[in-house]
XYZ file of C-alpha atoms in Angstrom:
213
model
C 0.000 0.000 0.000
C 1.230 3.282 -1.262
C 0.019 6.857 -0.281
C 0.904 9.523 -2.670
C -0.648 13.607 -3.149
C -3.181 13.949 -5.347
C -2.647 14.555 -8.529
C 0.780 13.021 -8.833
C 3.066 12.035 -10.940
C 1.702 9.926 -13.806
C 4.930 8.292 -13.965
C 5.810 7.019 -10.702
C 2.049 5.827 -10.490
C 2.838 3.759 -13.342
C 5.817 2.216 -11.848
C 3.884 1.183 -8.669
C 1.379 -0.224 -10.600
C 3.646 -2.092 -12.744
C 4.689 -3.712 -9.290
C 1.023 -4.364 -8.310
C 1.253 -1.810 -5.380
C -2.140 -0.452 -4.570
C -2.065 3.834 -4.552
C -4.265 5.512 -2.460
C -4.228 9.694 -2.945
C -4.647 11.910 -0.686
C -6.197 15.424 -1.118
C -4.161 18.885 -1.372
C -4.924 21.989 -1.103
C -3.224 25.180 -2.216
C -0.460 24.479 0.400
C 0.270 20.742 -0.336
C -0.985 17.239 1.265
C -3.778 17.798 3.791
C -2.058 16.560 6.878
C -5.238 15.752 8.896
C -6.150 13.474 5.623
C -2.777 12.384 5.800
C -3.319 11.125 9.218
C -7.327 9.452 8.753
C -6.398 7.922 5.733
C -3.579 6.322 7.160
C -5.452 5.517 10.586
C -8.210 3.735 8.530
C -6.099 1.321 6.090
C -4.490 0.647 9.342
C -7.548 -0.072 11.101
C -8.655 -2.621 7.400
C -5.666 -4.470 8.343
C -3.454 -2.925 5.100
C -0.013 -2.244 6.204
C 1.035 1.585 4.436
C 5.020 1.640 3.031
C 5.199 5.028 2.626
C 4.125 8.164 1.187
C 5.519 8.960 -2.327
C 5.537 13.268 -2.709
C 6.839 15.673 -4.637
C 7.113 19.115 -2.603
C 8.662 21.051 -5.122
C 6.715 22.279 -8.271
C 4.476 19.216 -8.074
C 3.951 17.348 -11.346
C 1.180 17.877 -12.685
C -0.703 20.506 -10.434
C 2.478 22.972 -10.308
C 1.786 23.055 -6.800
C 4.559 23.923 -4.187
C 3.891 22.905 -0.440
C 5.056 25.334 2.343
C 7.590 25.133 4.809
C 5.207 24.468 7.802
C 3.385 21.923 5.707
C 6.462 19.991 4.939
C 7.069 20.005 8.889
C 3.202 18.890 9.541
C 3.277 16.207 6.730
C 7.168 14.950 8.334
C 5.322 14.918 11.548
C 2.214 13.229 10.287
C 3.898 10.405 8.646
C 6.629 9.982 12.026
C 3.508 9.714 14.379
C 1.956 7.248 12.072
C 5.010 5.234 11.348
C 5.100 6.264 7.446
C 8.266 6.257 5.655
C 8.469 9.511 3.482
C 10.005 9.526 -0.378
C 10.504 13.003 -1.664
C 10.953 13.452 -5.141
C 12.761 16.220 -6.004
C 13.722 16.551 -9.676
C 12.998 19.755 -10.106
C 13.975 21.414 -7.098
C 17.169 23.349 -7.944
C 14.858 25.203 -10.687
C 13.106 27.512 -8.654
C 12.232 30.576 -10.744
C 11.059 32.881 -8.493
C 12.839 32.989 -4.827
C 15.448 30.175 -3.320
C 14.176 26.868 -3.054
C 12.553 25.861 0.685
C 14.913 23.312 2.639
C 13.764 19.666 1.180
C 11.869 17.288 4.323
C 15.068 15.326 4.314
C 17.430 18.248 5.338
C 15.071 18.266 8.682
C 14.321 14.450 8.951
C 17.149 12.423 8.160
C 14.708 9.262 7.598
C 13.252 10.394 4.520
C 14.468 8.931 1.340
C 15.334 11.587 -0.986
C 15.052 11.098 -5.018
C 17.051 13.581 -7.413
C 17.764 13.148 -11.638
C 20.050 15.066 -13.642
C 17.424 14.524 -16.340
C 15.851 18.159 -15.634
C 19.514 19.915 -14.984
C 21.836 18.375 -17.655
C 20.065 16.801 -20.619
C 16.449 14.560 -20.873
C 18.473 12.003 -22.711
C 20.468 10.784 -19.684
C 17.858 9.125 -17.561
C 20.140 9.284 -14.596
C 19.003 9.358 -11.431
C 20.208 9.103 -7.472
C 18.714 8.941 -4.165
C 20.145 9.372 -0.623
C 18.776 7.020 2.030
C 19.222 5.634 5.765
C 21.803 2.540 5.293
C 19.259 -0.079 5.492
C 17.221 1.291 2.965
C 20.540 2.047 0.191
C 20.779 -1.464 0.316
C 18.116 -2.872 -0.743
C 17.605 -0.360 -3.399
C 20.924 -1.539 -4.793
C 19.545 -5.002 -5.059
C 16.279 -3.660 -6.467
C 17.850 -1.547 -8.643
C 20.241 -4.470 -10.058
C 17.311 -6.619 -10.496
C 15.296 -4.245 -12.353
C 18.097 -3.108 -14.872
C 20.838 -5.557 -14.498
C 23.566 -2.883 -15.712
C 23.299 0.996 -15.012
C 24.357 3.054 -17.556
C 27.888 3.636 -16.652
C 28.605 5.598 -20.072
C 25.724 8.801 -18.679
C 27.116 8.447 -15.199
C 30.916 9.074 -16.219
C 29.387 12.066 -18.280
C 27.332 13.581 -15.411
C 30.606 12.994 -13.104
C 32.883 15.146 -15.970
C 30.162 17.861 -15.977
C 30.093 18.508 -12.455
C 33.971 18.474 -12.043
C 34.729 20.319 -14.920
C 31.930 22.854 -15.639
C 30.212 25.842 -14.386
C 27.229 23.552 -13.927
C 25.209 25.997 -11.681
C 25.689 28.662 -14.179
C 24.213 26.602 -16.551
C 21.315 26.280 -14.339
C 20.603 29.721 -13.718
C 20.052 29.403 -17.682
C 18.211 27.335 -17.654
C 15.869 28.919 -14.767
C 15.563 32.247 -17.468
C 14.286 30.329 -20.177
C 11.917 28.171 -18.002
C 10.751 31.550 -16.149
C 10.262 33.250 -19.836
C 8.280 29.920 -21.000
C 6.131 30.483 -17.444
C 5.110 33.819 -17.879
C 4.228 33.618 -21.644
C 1.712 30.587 -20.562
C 0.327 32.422 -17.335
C -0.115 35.681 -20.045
C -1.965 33.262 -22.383
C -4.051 31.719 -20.040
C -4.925 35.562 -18.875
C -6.192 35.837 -21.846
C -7.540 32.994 -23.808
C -9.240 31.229 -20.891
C -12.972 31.712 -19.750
C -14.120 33.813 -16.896
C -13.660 31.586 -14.015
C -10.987 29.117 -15.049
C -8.187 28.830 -12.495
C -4.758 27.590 -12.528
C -1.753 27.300 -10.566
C 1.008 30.020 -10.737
C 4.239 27.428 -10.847
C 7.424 28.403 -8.811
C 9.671 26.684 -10.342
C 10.045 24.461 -13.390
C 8.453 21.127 -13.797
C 7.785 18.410 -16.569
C 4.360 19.800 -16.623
C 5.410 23.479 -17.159
């Protein structure tokens, strides 16, 4: 049993499915995951005798709804899921492409026991699918055996690529590129939407750069 935000990413839903994992959403709001749903939800699949493995999120720039969730959110949702005995995976692909202020510390800088997900698919090219994740110990490891069963052989050829990039370039410079052409992309969509869209249509106002945006 899986909890993850609702909406979420199309993706990872696919990949628990693909595993026969059942996904149970739970609602947001402007400011991310309702933490009192957080904590029912969890309380009643307990109470049906379904054991919860953790919460998949994505704080930053959420694909698809574009929504960012607060600093005192992340804390209550952290808190939620410790109280409830919830492992927490944060997703963070996009989080160094914040286009409008500095990004807000990631759950894992406060709660060392959440497993954190990163890709340089988003910050160096789309054609090297190469991601990483930092985890407790116990966890790393049997990733590594997961991750070895799945693929059999990583690509070693886009890792030794990434590794050159980040020694040898001015790889945040090439991010803050990056940011100005996402931020110009933004606004030109929020300006269309201004003005194409019905009376009474909403939509989110993205801070940062996502597969969505």
């Amino acid at each position: 049993m899986i909890l993850a935000e609702s909406p979420s990413y199309v993706g990872a839903l696919g990949t628990f499915l693909s595993y026969q994992a059942d996904v149970v959403h739970i609602p947001s709001d402007a400011d991310g995951i309702d933490p009192a749903a957080l904590r029912d939800t969890t309380r009643r699949l307990k109470a049906e005798g379904r054991r919860v493995k953790f919460l998949y999120t994505i704080p930053n720039y959420n694909n698809p709804s574009g929504i960012t969730q607060t600093l005192q959110r992340r804390h209550e949702v952290v808190a939620a899921c410790a109280a409830e005995g919830v492992i927490v995976v944060e997703d963070n692909p996009y989080g160094l492409l914040s286009l409008d202020a500095e990004p807000l510390p990631a759950m894992r800088s406060f709660e060392p026991n959440v497993i954190y997900l990163g890709s340089f698919s988003k910050t160096f090219a789309p054609g090297f699918r190469v991601g990483w994740v930092l985890a407790p110990h116990g966890v790393r490891e049997k990733l590594v055996l997961a991750q070895e069963s799945a693929t059999l052989c990583p690509p070693v050829f886009s890792q030794f690529a990434i590794s050159d990039y980040l020694a040898n370039q001015d790889w945040r410079g090439q991010i803050t590129v990056f940011k100005d052409m996402y931020r110009e992309r933004r606004d030109s969509m929020l300006t269309a939407l201004e003005e194409f869209m019905p009376a009474g249509s909403t939509w989110t106002h993205p801070a940062g750069a996502s597969s969505s945006g």
